[in-house]
Amino acid sequence: MTRIVAESLIERLVAWGVDTVFGLPGDGINGIMEGLRRHRDDVRFLLVHHEEAAAFMATAHAKATGRIGVCLATSGPGGIHLLNGLYDAKLDHQPVLAITGMQETSVLGTGYQQEVHLDRLYEDVTEYNLLIDNPAQLPGVVDLAIRAAYARRGVAHLTIPNDVQVAPAHEDPYPGVAPARPPATAPIYLSAPGVPRQEDLEAAASVLNAATRPAILAGAGALHARREVLAVADVLGAPVIKTLPGKAVIPDDSPFAVGGIGLLGTRPGEELVEDCDTLFMIGTNFPYTKHLPEPGQARVVQLEADPIRAGVRMPTEVPMIGDAKQGLAALLPLLERNGDRGHLAKYAKAMERWRADMAALRSSDRHPIAPQYLMACVDEVADDDAILTCDSGTIATWAARQWTIRGERGFYLSGNLATMAPGLPYAVSMQHAFPGRQVIAFVGDGGFAMLMAEFLTAAQHRLPIKVIVNNNNALGQILWEQMVLGYPEHGVRFAEPAADFSAWARSCGGYGRKVSDPRDLAEAVREALAHDGPALVDADVNPDEPPMPGKVTYEQAKKFAEAFLKGQPHKASIATTLFKDKISQMGR
């Protein structure tokens, strides 16, 4: 049997340690599918129901394992569908390789069916982007693509015409006229040194040792450096703020943890930003600059892997370039222990009050179901090494505040793209990568409806994911964003009937239960998490529960009131919910 180009492609992926390709077949990639068939014992093709989900799964694989994620789509519309998931990888700096088909080289440029020049379409999303038009380019360009994805923390793309896919491997159909031959490369990537320069470490230590009210802001780039972050926080006596993608950097019950900042953050986190005289940013490129210290308020030290991102959000006195774990380990011997624990104790006490306020909202007596209670039910019974994946929207607020990082728990969501619908495909991918861990998707009804077919994917691949649907029959985040602008809501609530997603789960052969009564919720969640297979709980929650900021500003309150005065249609229910929230917190 003639060895074809597609085999060369797949064999090189295997050499790079790739064991799974997420995708959907099509006539534009039949040659690549044959390559996968011939090497099915080495690499698994995980068949999905939508190409967007395949790209999300590849991104999730990269986030959870640190290894490159690979997705595959056919030419034209299939490749177009990948884009949203690929932008998720781009904006969260994850190494992903997208492979797409292309029309035969002899008809390119003739307006042939589904002729979309995906290499041009992908120019903005990729760090490496190539149309392969000669079999001799493989496998060398696979090495270059994967190295680029790792080195630049982003997306690489190879698009391969039909006829090239099935051509004899390594065959060069053209006479060579240049003084060159296809490079003989190797499937090896050497990462850049992770320890910052010594002079930068010493300058950073000088600033940090002089701090009297220090704060640490830790992001996703520090997820692998928990021990080092805690050690630095202890030496400096510094409370630690966590970005949402970096929620799992340190445990939520740590005496150093003060939660997050921004609209989804905590009151102590916001107060610390306003109060600190020194801010140490570790592994984060936090984009919401209004929630960072005013320029000149605090001295800033930053430990960042990418030189381009260092100092991009605010003036940084000492930028250090390096890996969070290695950089902190090198910095620690240069730091002097801060014996004054008053600053740290102040924020530990503030967090005690905040946690009590959040616990007061987890009431099982509220009807409709309080979304805080729904997340608390999951938090209470989930394993200590469970992975929670989350969609974008109000559900991210409930997860940020009610999902407790303890033990080896994980937390993943679309950080900078903040797109709808990644929670479910993330869960499928992570359950595939970690078959022994409990994986829970916490999703809204809007996001789940977009890619709900991937629950069937989980069932068909026997992946026991658990899905919790926070069903308010609305696009909740947009509703509150409209009101914060001073506008009454418009076009954000779906018409009746509200969906019953539990029926879909049961039709797929999984566990499915619809819950409207809060008295039934804890039992339903326990049953779902204990179920031996994919399971889903569809909970009807209060659509008028606002995801209030940790610290409400005068301007936010004013705009909220303006929306009421201009004719907010559900103002009575919203006001009642806010009143109940306050009464619950006062009565704790």
Short mmCIF file of N, CA, C and O in Angstrom, two decimals, residues 180-234:
data_model
loop_
_atom_site.label_atom_id
_atom_site.label_comp_id
_atom_site.label_asym_id
_atom_site.label_seq_id
_atom_site.Cartn_x
_atom_site.Cartn_y
_atom_site.Cartn_z
N ALA A 180 18.60 24.47 -2.53
CA ALA A 180 18.00 24.08 -1.26
C ALA A 180 17.24 22.78 -1.42
O ALA A 180 16.92 22.37 -2.54
N ARG A 181 16.95 22.16 -0.31
CA ARG A 181 16.09 20.99 -0.28
C ARG A 181 15.19 21.13 0.94
O ARG A 181 15.50 21.91 1.86
N PRO A 182 14.08 20.42 1.00
CA PRO A 182 13.21 20.51 2.17
C PRO A 182 14.00 20.20 3.44
O PRO A 182 14.78 19.23 3.48
N PRO A 183 13.87 21.03 4.47
CA PRO A 183 14.68 20.82 5.67
C PRO A 183 14.35 19.51 6.37
O PRO A 183 13.18 19.10 6.43
N ALA A 184 15.38 18.85 6.84
CA ALA A 184 15.21 17.63 7.62
C ALA A 184 15.16 18.04 9.09
O ALA A 184 16.18 18.20 9.76
N THR A 185 13.94 18.25 9.60
CA THR A 185 13.76 18.75 10.96
C THR A 185 13.47 17.60 11.92
O THR A 185 13.40 16.44 11.50
N ALA A 186 13.29 17.94 13.19
CA ALA A 186 13.02 16.93 14.21
C ALA A 186 11.85 17.40 15.07
O ALA A 186 11.67 18.60 15.28
N PRO A 187 11.07 16.46 15.61
CA PRO A 187 9.92 16.83 16.46
C PRO A 187 10.36 17.18 17.88
O PRO A 187 10.04 16.48 18.86
N ILE A 188 11.11 18.26 17.97
CA ILE A 188 11.68 18.67 19.26
C ILE A 188 11.41 20.16 19.46
O ILE A 188 11.58 20.97 18.55
N TYR A 189 10.98 20.52 20.68
CA TYR A 189 10.82 21.93 21.04
C TYR A 189 11.58 22.19 22.32
O TYR A 189 11.41 21.49 23.33
N LEU A 190 12.43 23.20 22.30
CA LEU A 190 13.17 23.61 23.48
C LEU A 190 12.61 24.94 23.96
O LEU A 190 12.69 25.95 23.25
N SER A 191 12.02 24.94 25.14
CA SER A 191 11.43 26.18 25.65
C SER A 191 12.51 27.16 26.07
O SER A 191 13.64 26.77 26.39
N ALA A 192 12.17 28.43 26.05
CA ALA A 192 13.11 29.47 26.44
C ALA A 192 13.43 29.36 27.93
O ALA A 192 12.61 28.85 28.71
N PRO A 193 14.60 29.82 28.35
CA PRO A 193 14.93 29.80 29.78
C PRO A 193 13.86 30.52 30.59
O PRO A 193 13.35 31.57 30.18
N GLY A 194 13.50 29.96 31.75
CA GLY A 194 12.40 30.52 32.52
C GLY A 194 12.81 31.41 33.68
O GLY A 194 11.97 31.98 34.36
N VAL A 195 14.10 31.53 33.95
CA VAL A 195 14.57 32.34 35.08
C VAL A 195 14.90 33.75 34.59
O VAL A 195 15.68 33.91 33.64
N PRO A 196 14.33 34.78 35.18
CA PRO A 196 14.63 36.15 34.77
C PRO A 196 16.10 36.50 35.00
O PRO A 196 16.82 35.81 35.74
N ARG A 197 16.52 37.59 34.40
CA ARG A 197 17.90 38.04 34.58
C ARG A 197 18.15 38.41 36.04
O ARG A 197 17.26 38.92 36.73
N GLN A 198 19.36 38.17 36.50
CA GLN A 198 19.68 38.39 37.90
C GLN A 198 19.47 39.85 38.31
O GLN A 198 18.95 40.14 39.39
N GLU A 199 19.84 40.78 37.42
CA GLU A 199 19.67 42.19 37.79
C GLU A 199 18.20 42.57 37.94
O GLU A 199 17.85 43.43 38.77
N ASP A 200 17.35 41.91 37.16
CA ASP A 200 15.92 42.17 37.29
C ASP A 200 15.36 41.58 38.58
O ASP A 200 14.51 42.18 39.24
N LEU A 201 15.84 40.40 38.94
CA LEU A 201 15.43 39.78 40.19
C LEU A 201 15.82 40.66 41.38
O LEU A 201 15.04 40.86 42.32
N GLU A 202 17.02 41.19 41.34
CA GLU A 202 17.49 42.03 42.44
C GLU A 202 16.71 43.34 42.51
O GLU A 202 16.37 43.81 43.61
N ALA A 203 16.40 43.91 41.35
CA ALA A 203 15.61 45.15 41.35
C ALA A 203 14.20 44.90 41.87
O ALA A 203 13.64 45.71 42.62
N ALA A 204 13.62 43.77 41.48
CA ALA A 204 12.28 43.42 41.96
C ALA A 204 12.29 43.21 43.47
O ALA A 204 11.40 43.69 44.19
N ALA A 205 13.30 42.52 43.98
CA ALA A 205 13.39 42.27 45.42
C ALA A 205 13.52 43.58 46.19
O ALA A 205 12.92 43.74 47.27
N SER A 206 14.25 44.53 45.65
CA SER A 206 14.41 45.82 46.31
C SER A 206 13.07 46.54 46.46
O SER A 206 12.75 47.08 47.53
N VAL A 207 12.27 46.52 45.42
CA VAL A 207 10.95 47.16 45.48
C VAL A 207 10.03 46.41 46.44
O VAL A 207 9.36 47.02 47.29
N LEU A 208 9.99 45.10 46.33
CA LEU A 208 9.08 44.31 47.16
C LEU A 208 9.46 44.35 48.63
O LEU A 208 8.59 44.38 49.51
N ASN A 209 10.75 44.38 48.93
CA ASN A 209 11.19 44.43 50.32
C ASN A 209 10.84 45.76 50.98
O ASN A 209 10.72 45.85 52.21
N ALA A 210 10.66 46.80 50.18
CA ALA A 210 10.34 48.12 50.71
C ALA A 210 8.84 48.32 50.91
O ALA A 210 8.41 49.34 51.46
N ALA A 211 8.03 47.38 50.48
CA ALA A 211 6.58 47.54 50.54
C ALA A 211 6.06 47.47 51.97
O ALA A 211 6.54 46.68 52.78
N THR A 212 5.07 48.31 52.26
CA THR A 212 4.39 48.23 53.55
C THR A 212 2.96 47.69 53.41
O THR A 212 2.42 47.12 54.34
N ARG A 213 2.38 47.91 52.23
CA ARG A 213 1.03 47.39 51.98
C ARG A 213 1.05 46.66 50.63
O ARG A 213 0.45 47.10 49.64
N PRO A 214 1.74 45.51 50.59
CA PRO A 214 1.90 44.80 49.32
C PRO A 214 0.65 44.03 48.92
O PRO A 214 -0.18 43.66 49.76
N ALA A 215 0.51 43.79 47.63
CA ALA A 215 -0.56 42.94 47.10
C ALA A 215 0.01 42.14 45.94
O ALA A 215 0.86 42.64 45.18
N ILE A 216 -0.46 40.92 45.80
CA ILE A 216 -0.09 40.07 44.66
C ILE A 216 -1.33 39.87 43.80
O ILE A 216 -2.42 39.60 44.32
N LEU A 217 -1.16 40.03 42.51
CA LEU A 217 -2.22 39.72 41.54
C LEU A 217 -1.71 38.55 40.70
O LEU A 217 -0.79 38.69 39.91
N ALA A 218 -2.32 37.37 40.88
CA ALA A 218 -1.86 36.15 40.22
C ALA A 218 -2.86 35.72 39.16
O ALA A 218 -4.07 35.72 39.39
N GLY A 219 -2.34 35.34 37.99
CA GLY A 219 -3.19 34.94 36.88
C GLY A 219 -2.94 33.53 36.42
O GLY A 219 -2.22 32.75 37.07
N ALA A 220 -3.49 33.20 35.26
CA ALA A 220 -3.41 31.84 34.73
C ALA A 220 -1.98 31.39 34.49
O ALA A 220 -1.69 30.19 34.53
N GLY A 221 -1.09 32.33 34.25
CA GLY A 221 0.31 31.98 34.05
C GLY A 221 1.00 31.46 35.29
O GLY A 221 2.13 30.99 35.22
N ALA A 222 0.31 31.54 36.43
CA ALA A 222 0.88 31.04 37.69
C ALA A 222 0.17 29.80 38.20
O ALA A 222 0.40 29.37 39.33
N LEU A 223 -0.69 29.19 37.38
CA LEU A 223 -1.45 28.02 37.84
C LEU A 223 -0.54 26.87 38.27
O LEU A 223 -0.92 26.07 39.13
N HIS A 224 0.63 26.77 37.66
CA HIS A 224 1.54 25.68 37.99
C HIS A 224 2.51 26.06 39.11
O HIS A 224 3.41 25.30 39.44
N ALA A 225 2.32 27.24 39.71
CA ALA A 225 3.29 27.76 40.68
C ALA A 225 2.65 28.03 42.04
O ALA A 225 3.02 28.97 42.73
N ARG A 226 1.68 27.20 42.43
CA ARG A 226 0.98 27.44 43.69
C ARG A 226 1.92 27.55 44.87
O ARG A 226 1.84 28.48 45.68
N ARG A 227 2.81 26.58 45.01
CA ARG A 227 3.71 26.57 46.17
C ARG A 227 4.56 27.83 46.22
O ARG A 227 4.75 28.43 47.29
N GLU A 228 5.05 28.26 45.07
CA GLU A 228 5.92 29.44 45.04
C GLU A 228 5.14 30.73 45.32
O GLU A 228 5.64 31.63 46.01
N VAL A 229 3.93 30.83 44.78
CA VAL A 229 3.10 32.01 45.05
C VAL A 229 2.82 32.13 46.54
O VAL A 229 2.93 33.21 47.14
N LEU A 230 2.45 31.01 47.17
CA LEU A 230 2.16 31.03 48.61
C LEU A 230 3.41 31.36 49.41
O LEU A 230 3.32 32.08 50.43
N ALA A 231 4.55 30.87 48.97
CA ALA A 231 5.79 31.16 49.70
C ALA A 231 6.13 32.64 49.63
O ALA A 231 6.53 33.26 50.63
N VAL A 232 5.99 33.25 48.45
CA VAL A 232 6.27 34.68 48.30
C VAL A 232 5.27 35.50 49.11
O VAL A 232 5.63 36.48 49.78
N ALA A 233 3.99 35.11 49.06
CA ALA A 233 2.98 35.82 49.83
C ALA A 233 3.28 35.78 51.32
O ALA A 233 3.11 36.77 52.04
N ASP A 234 3.76 34.65 51.79
CA ASP A 234 4.09 34.50 53.21
C ASP A 234 5.26 35.38 53.60
O ASP A 234 5.23 36.07 54.64
#
